[in-house]
Coordinates of C-alpha atoms in Angstrom, one line a residue:
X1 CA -16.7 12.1 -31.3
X2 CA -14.6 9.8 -29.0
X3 CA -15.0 9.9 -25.7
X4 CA -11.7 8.1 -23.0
X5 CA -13.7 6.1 -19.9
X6 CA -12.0 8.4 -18.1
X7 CA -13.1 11.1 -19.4
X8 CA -16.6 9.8 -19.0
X9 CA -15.6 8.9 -15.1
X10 CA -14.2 12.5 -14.3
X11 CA -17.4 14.1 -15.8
X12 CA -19.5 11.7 -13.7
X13 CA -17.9 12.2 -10.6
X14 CA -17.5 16.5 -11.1
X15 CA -21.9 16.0 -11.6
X16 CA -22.2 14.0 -8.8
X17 CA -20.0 16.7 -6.6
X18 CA -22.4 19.4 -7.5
X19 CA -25.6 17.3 -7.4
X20 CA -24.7 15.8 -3.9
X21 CA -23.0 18.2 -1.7
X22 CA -24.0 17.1 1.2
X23 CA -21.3 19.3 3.5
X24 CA -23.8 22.1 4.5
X25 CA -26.4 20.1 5.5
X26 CA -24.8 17.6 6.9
X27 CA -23.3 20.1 9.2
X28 CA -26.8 21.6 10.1
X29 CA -27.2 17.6 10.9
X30 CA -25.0 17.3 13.8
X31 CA -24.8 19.1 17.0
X32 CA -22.8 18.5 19.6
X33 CA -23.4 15.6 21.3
X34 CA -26.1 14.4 19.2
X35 CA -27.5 13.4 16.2
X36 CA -30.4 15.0 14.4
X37 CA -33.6 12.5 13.2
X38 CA -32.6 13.6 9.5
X39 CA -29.3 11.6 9.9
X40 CA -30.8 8.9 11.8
X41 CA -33.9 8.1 9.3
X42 CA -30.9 8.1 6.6
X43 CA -28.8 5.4 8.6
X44 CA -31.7 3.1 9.5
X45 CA -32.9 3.1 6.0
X46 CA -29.5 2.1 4.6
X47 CA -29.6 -0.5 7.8
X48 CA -32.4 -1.8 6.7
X49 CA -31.5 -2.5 3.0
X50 CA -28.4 -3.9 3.6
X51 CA -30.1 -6.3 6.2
X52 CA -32.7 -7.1 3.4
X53 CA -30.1 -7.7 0.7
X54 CA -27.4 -10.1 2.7
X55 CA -30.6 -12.0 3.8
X56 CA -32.0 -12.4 0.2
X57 CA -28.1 -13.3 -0.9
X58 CA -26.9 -15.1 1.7
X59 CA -28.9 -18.9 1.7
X60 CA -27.2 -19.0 -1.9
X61 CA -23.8 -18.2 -0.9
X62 CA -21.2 -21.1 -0.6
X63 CA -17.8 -19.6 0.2
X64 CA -16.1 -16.5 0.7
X65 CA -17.2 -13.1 -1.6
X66 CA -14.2 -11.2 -2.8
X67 CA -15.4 -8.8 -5.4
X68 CA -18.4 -8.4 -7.9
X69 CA -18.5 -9.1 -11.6
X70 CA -21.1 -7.7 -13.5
X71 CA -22.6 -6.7 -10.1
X72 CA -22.7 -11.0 -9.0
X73 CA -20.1 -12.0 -6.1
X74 CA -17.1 -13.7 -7.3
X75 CA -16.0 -16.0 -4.4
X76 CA -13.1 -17.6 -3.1
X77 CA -12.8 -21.2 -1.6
X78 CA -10.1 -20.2 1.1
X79 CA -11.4 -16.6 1.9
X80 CA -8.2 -15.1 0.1
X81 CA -7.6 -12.4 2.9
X82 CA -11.1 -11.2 3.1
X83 CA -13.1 -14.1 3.8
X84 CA -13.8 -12.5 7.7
X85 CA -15.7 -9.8 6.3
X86 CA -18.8 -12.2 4.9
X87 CA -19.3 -13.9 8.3
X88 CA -18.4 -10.5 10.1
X89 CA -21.4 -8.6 7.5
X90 CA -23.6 -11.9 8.5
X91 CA -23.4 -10.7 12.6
X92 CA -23.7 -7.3 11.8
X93 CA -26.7 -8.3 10.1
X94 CA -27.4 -10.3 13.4
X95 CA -26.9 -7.7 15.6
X96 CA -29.4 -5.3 14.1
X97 CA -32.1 -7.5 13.0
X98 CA -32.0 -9.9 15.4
X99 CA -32.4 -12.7 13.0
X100 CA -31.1 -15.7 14.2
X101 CA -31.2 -16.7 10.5
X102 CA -27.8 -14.5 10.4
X103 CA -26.2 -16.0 13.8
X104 CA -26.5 -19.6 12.1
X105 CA -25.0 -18.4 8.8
X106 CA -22.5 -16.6 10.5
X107 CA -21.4 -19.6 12.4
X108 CA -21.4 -22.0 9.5
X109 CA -19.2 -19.2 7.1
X110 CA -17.1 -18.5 10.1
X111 CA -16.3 -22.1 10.3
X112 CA -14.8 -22.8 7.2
X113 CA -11.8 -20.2 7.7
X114 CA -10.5 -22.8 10.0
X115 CA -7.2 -24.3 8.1
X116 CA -5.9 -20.7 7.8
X117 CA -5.3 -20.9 11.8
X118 CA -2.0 -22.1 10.8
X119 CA -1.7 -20.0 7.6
X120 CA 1.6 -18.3 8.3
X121 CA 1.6 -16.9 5.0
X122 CA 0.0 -14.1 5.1
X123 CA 0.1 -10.7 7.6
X124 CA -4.2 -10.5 7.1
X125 CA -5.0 -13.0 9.8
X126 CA -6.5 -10.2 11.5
X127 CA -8.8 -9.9 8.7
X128 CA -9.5 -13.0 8.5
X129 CA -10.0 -14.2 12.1
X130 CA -11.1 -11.0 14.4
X131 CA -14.7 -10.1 12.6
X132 CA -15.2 -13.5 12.1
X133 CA -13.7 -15.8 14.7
X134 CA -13.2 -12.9 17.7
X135 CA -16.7 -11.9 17.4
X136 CA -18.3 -15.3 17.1
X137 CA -16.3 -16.2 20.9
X138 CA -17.5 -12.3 21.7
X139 CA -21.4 -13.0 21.4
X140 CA -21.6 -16.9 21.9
X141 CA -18.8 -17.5 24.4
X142 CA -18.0 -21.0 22.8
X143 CA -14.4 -21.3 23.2
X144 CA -13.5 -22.9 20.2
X145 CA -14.1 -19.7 18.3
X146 CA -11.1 -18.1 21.1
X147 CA -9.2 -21.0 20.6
X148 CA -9.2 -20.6 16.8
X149 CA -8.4 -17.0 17.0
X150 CA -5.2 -17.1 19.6
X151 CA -3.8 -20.1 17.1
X152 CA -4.4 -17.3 14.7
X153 CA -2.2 -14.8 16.6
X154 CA 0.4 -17.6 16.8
X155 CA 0.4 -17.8 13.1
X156 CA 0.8 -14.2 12.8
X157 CA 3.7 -13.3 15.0
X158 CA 5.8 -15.8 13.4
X159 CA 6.2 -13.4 10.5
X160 CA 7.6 -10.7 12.9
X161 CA 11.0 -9.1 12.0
X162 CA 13.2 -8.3 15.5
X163 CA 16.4 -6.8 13.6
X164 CA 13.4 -4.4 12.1
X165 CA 10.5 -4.3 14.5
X166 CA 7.9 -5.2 12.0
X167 CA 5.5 -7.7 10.6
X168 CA 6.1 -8.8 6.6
X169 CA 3.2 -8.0 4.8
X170 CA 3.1 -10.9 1.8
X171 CA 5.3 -14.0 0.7
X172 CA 5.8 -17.2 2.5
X173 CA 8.4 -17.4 5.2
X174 CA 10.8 -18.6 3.5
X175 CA 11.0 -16.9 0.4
X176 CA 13.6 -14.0 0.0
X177 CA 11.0 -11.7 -2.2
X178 CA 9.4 -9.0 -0.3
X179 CA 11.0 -9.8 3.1
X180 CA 11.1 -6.4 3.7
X181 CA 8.1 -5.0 2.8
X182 CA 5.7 -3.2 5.2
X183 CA 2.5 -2.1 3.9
X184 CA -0.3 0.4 5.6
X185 CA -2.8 -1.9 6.1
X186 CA -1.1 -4.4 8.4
X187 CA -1.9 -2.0 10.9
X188 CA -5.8 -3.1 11.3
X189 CA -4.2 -7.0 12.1
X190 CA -2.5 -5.7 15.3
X191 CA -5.9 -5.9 17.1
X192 CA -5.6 -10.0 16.6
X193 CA -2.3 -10.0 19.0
X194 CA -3.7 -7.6 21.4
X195 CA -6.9 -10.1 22.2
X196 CA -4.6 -12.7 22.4
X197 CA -2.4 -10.9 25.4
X198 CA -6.1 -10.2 26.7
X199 CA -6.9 -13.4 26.6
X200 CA -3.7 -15.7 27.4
X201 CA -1.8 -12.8 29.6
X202 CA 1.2 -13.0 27.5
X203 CA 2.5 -9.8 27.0
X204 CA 4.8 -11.6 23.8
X205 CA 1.6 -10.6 21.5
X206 CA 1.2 -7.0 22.7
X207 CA 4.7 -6.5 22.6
X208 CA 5.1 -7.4 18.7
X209 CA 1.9 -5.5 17.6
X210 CA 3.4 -1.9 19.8
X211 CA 6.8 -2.6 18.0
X212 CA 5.0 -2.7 14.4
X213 CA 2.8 0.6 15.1
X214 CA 6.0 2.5 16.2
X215 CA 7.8 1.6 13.4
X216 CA 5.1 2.1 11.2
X217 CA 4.7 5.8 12.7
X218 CA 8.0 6.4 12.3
X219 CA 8.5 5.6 8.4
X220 CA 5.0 6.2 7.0
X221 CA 3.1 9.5 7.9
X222 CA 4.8 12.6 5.9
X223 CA 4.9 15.8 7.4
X224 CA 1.2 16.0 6.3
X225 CA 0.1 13.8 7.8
X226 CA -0.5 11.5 4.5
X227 CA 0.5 7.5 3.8
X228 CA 2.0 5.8 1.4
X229 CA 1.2 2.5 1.0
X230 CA 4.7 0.9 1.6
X231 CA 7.6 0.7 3.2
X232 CA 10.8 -1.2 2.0
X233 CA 13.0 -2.5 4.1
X234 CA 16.1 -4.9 4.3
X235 CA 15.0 -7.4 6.0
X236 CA 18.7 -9.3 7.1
X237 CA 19.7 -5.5 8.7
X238 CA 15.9 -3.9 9.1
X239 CA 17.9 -0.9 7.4
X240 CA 15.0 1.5 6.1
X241 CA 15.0 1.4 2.7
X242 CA 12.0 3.6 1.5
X243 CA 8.3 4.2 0.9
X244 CA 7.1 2.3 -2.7
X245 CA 3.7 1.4 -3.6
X246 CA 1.1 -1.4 -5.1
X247 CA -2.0 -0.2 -4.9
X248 CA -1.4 3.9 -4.6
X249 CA -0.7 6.0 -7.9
X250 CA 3.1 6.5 -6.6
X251 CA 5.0 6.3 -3.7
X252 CA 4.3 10.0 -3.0
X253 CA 0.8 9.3 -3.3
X254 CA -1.6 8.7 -0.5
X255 CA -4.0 5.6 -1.2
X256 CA -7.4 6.1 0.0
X257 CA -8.1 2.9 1.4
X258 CA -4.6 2.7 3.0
X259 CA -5.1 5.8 4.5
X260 CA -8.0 4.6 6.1
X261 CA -6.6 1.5 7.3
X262 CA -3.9 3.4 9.2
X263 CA -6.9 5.8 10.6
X264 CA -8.7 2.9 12.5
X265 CA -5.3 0.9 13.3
X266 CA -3.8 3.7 14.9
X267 CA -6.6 4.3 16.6
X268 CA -7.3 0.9 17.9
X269 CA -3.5 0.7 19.2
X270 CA -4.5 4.1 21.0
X271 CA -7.4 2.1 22.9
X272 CA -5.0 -1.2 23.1
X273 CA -2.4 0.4 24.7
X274 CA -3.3 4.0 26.1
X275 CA 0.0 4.9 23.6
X276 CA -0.9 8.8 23.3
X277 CA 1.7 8.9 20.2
X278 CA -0.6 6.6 18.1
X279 CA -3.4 8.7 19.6
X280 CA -1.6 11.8 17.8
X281 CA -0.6 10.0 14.5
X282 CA -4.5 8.6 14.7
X283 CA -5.4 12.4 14.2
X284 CA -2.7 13.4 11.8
X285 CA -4.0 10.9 9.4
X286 CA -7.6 11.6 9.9
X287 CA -7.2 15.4 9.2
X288 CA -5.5 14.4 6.2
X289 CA -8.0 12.3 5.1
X290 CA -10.9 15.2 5.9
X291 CA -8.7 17.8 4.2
X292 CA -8.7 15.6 1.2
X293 CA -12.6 14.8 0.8
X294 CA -14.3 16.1 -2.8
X295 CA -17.6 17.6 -1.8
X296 CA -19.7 14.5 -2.0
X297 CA -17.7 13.0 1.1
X298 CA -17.1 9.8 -1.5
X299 CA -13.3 9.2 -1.3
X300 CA -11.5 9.1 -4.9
X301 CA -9.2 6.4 -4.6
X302 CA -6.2 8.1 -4.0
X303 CA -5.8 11.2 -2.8
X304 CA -2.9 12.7 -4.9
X305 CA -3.4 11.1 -8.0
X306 CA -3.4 13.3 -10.7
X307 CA -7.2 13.3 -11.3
X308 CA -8.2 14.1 -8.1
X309 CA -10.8 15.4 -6.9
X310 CA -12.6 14.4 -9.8
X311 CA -11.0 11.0 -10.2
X312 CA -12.7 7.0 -9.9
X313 CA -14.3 7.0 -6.4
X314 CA -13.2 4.0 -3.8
X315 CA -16.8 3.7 -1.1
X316 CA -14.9 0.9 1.3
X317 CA -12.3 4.1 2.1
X318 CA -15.2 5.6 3.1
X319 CA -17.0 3.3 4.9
X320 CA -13.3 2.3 6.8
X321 CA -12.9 5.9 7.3
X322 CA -16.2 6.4 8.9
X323 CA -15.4 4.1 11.4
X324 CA -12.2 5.1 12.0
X325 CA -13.3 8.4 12.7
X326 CA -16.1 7.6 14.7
X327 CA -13.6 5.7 17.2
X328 CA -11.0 8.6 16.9
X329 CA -14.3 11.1 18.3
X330 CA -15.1 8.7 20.9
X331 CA -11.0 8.3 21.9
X332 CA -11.0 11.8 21.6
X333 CA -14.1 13.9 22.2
X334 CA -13.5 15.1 19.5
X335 CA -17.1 15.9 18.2
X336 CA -15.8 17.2 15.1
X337 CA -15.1 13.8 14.0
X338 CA -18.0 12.7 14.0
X339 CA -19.5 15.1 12.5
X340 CA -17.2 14.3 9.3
X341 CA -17.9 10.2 9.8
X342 CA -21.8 10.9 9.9
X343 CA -20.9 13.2 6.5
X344 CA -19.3 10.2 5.1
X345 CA -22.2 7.6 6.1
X346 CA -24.7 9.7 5.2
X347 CA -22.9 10.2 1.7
X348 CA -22.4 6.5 1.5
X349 CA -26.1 5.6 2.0
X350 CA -27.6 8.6 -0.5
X351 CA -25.0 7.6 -3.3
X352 CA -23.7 4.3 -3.3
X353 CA -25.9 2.0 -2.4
X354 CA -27.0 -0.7 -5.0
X355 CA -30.7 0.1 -4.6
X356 CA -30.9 0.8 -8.5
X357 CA -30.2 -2.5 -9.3
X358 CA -32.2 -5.5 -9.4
X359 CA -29.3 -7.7 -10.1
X360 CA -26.7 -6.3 -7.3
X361 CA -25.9 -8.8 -4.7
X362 CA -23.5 -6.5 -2.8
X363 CA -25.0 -4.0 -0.8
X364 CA -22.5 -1.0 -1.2
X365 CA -21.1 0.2 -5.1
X366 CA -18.9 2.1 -6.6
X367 CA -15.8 0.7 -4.7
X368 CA -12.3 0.0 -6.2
X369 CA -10.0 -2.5 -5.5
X370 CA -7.0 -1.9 -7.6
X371 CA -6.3 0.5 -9.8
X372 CA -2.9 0.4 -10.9
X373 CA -3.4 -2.7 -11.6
X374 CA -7.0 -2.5 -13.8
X375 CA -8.5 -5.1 -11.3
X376 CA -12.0 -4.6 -9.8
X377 CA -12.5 -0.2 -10.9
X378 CA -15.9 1.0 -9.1
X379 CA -17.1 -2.6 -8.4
X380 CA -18.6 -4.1 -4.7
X381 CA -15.9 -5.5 -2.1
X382 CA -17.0 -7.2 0.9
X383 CA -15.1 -5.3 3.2
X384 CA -17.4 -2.2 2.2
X385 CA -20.7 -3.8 3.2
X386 CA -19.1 -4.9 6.5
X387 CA -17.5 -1.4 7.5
X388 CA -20.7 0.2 6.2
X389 CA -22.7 -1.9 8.5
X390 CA -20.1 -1.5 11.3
X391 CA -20.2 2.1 10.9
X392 CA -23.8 2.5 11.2
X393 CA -24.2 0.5 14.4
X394 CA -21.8 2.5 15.8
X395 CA -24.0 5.1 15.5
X396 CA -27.4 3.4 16.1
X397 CA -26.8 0.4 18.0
X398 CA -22.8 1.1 20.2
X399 CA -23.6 -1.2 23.3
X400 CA -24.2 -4.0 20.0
X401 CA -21.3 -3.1 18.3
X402 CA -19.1 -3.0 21.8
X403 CA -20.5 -6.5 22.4
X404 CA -19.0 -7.6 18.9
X405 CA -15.5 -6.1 18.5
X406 CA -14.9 -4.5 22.1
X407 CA -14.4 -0.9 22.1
X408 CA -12.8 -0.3 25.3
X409 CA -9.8 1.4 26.0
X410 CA -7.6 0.6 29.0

C-alpha cells in the first residue's frame, strides 16, 4: 500500500497530540505569580543542552547558519537576513553559562555583519543588527557595536514610504517590483529605529517605526484577531491594495510564524512607545494564536491551512511566540500569558529538541521555513535556537536577558 508524506506527517503529528498533551499539567504547573520546580527543572535542562550543543558546534562554524540539511547547518557568507541570530544564540549562550568562550565567539560572528550597515536592500536590518550588534554595545559598552547599529537604522529608514506610512519589505530601492509590499514580520525590525532615537535623540527614527505599526494595525489583523502575511500596496499613491501571501497557505490564511512576529513587534512598540492601541492589537493576536494551538502547544505552520491541527509543525513560531507572550504578561499582568508561553516552552523542550540525534548541530527540530514553496519542511532554523534560548532566560535569568535586549517600557 502507498502511503503520501503527508499522510505519514498528519498521522505523526495526531500521535504526538495524544501522546504529549501537555495542557493539564502544564496548567497544574503555573500559579499565579510563579513557577513550579517541575517547569523550572524542564527549562534548565533544555538550557543546558542547548549551551552544550552551540559550544560543541560553534569552534567549527565559519559564517552565518541559515537552515539544516540532513540535520548539518547550511551557512551563508553575508548572513542572508538571519545572520544576527548565530551571534545573538552565541550571547545567549554567554549569558547563561558564563563562558567567555561564547562572548569571544559572539564578537568575532558579530563582526563580520559589518558591510550590511549600509545594506539598504533589505527591511531585516533589525534582524540582522539588534541581537547581534545592539546586544554586543548592551553588555560590552564598546561603541563601535552602537555605532554600527544606528548606521543600521539609517540604512533602514531609507526604505520608508511617506505617501503610504510604511517600510518596503524586499527589492532594492530602485526596482519597481514589490514597492508596495508590506509583510508581517517587518514589525520585529522597528525595535532597531527606536534604539537609535534612544540613543541619538532624534525622534526621525521613532517617528517612521510608529507610522509602520499603525499602518500595519490598520490593514493586517481581521476581525479575529488573525494575520496574513502581506499587504499590497501602491506604492506611487500608498492606495491599499490588499492582503496576499508568500509564505502562508492563502491570503486568508494566518502563517504561524508571521503571527508570531506580529505578537512580539506589537508588543515591543507597546514598551517603545506606551501606544496602548499596539498594546490591544498585541493581545488580539496573541489570543488568536492560543485559540489556534493543537494540544501539544507545537504550532502547525499555519493556522488555517487546510490540514490543521494535524498539519507539518513550525517550533521557531513557537519559540517566537513564547517570548512574545512572555513580554505581553509582563506588559500586561496578564498571568495567563504566561502560563500559555511556559506551555509552549515546556512543549518545545519535551518534543523538539535534537537530543535523539548524534548528528544534529541545531539545537531545536522540527521547524519549517517555507512551505509553499517546498523549502526547508520540519528542518532546524537559527532563529528557533535563539528565541528558544531567549525565551528560557526570560524565565530563568530576566535581569540577564534585560541586560541584553532591554525590556523596559517608558
Amino acid at each position: 500500500m502507498s502511503v503520501s508524506r503527508r499522510t505519514v506527517l498528519a498521522t505523526a503529528a495526531g500521535a504526538t497530540a495524544l501522546c504529549v498533551s501537555p495542557a493539564p499539567a502544564a496548567a497544574a504547573d503555573t500559579t499565579a505569580g510563579r513557577t513550579t520546580a517541575a517547569t523550572l527543572r524542564t527549562l534548565r535542562a533544555a538550557a543546558d543542552y542547548a549551551v552544550e550543543k552551540v559550544a560543541a558546534v560553534a569552534p567549527d562554524v565559519t559564517a552565518f547558519p541559515v537552515g539544516t540539511k540532513f540535520e548539518k547547518w547550511v551557512y551563508s557568507q553575508n548572513g542572508d537576513w538571519v545572520g544576527g541570530f548565530w551571534p545573538g544564540t552565541l550571547w545567549m549562550a554567554w549569558l547563561y553559562s558564563k563562558d567567555d568562550a561564547f562572548r569571544t565567539q559572539a564578537v568575532a560572528s558579530a563582526r563580520k555583519l559589518a558591510p550590511r550597515q549600509h545594506d539598504t536592500g533589505t527591511h531585516d536590518l533589525g534582524f540582522l543588527f539588534y541581537p547581534s550588534w545592539v546586544t554586543a554595545w548592551r553588555l560590552t559598552g564598546d561603541e563601535a557595536w552602537r555605532t554600527g547599529a544606528l548606521r543600521a537604522a539609517d540604512s533602514l529608514i531609507q526604505r520608508y514610504n511617506p505617501r503610504g506610512r510604511f517600510i518596503r519589505a524586499w527589492g532594492a530601492l530602485n526596482d519597481p517590483k514589490n514597492a508596495g509590499r508590506v509583510i508581517i514580520d517587518t514589525m520585529m525590525n522597528l525595535d532597531l529605529l527606536a534604539f537609535a532615537s534612544r540613543q541619538t535623540g532624534d525622534g526621525r527614527y521613532l517617528d517612521i517605526a510608529v507610522e509602520h505599526a499603525k499602518t500595519t494595525r490598520r490593514v493586517f489583523p481581521r476581525p479575529d484577531g488573525s494575520t496574513p502575511h502581506v499587504y499590497d500596496f501602491e506604492p506611487d499613491s500608498g492606495t491599499p491594495v490588499g492582503p496576499n501571501t508568500v509564505q502562508g497557505y492563502s491570503p486568508t490564511s494566518c502563517w504561524s510564524r508571521g503571527q508570531a512576529w506580529g505578537l512580539y513587534g506589537f508588543t515591543t512598540m507597546y514598551r517603545r512607545t506606551g501606544n496602548r492601541d499596539f498594546l490591544t492589537t498585541a493581545r488580539a493576536l496573541a489570543d488568536y494564536a492560543i485559540g489556534a494551538l493543537t494540544p501539544d502547544h507545537v504550532p502547525v505552520w499555519d493556522y488555517r491551512a487546510p490540514q490543521q491541527p494535524h498539519d507539518i509543525k513550525d517550533a521557531s513560531a513557537g519559540a517566537i511566540t513564547a517570548c512574545g507572550l512572555l513580554d505581553l504578561s509582563a506588559a500586561t499582568g496578564g498571568q495567563a500569558y504566561r502560563e500559555v508561553a511556559l506551555r509552549l516552552l515546556t512543549a518545545l523542550a519535551q518534543t523538539c529538541l535534537t537530543k535523539n540525534s548524534a548528528r544534529a548541530e541545531a539545537v531545536v527540530a522540527r521547524c519549517t521555513r517555507n512551505r509553499p514553496a517546498e523549502d526547508g519542511i520540519e528542518i532546524s532554523l537559527p532563529y528557533a535556537d535563539y528565541y528558544l534560548l531567549e525565551g528560557i532566560l526570560r524565565v530563568l535569568r530576566p535581569q540577564d536577558i534585560d541586560r541584553a535586549i532591554d525590556l523596559s517600557t517608558v
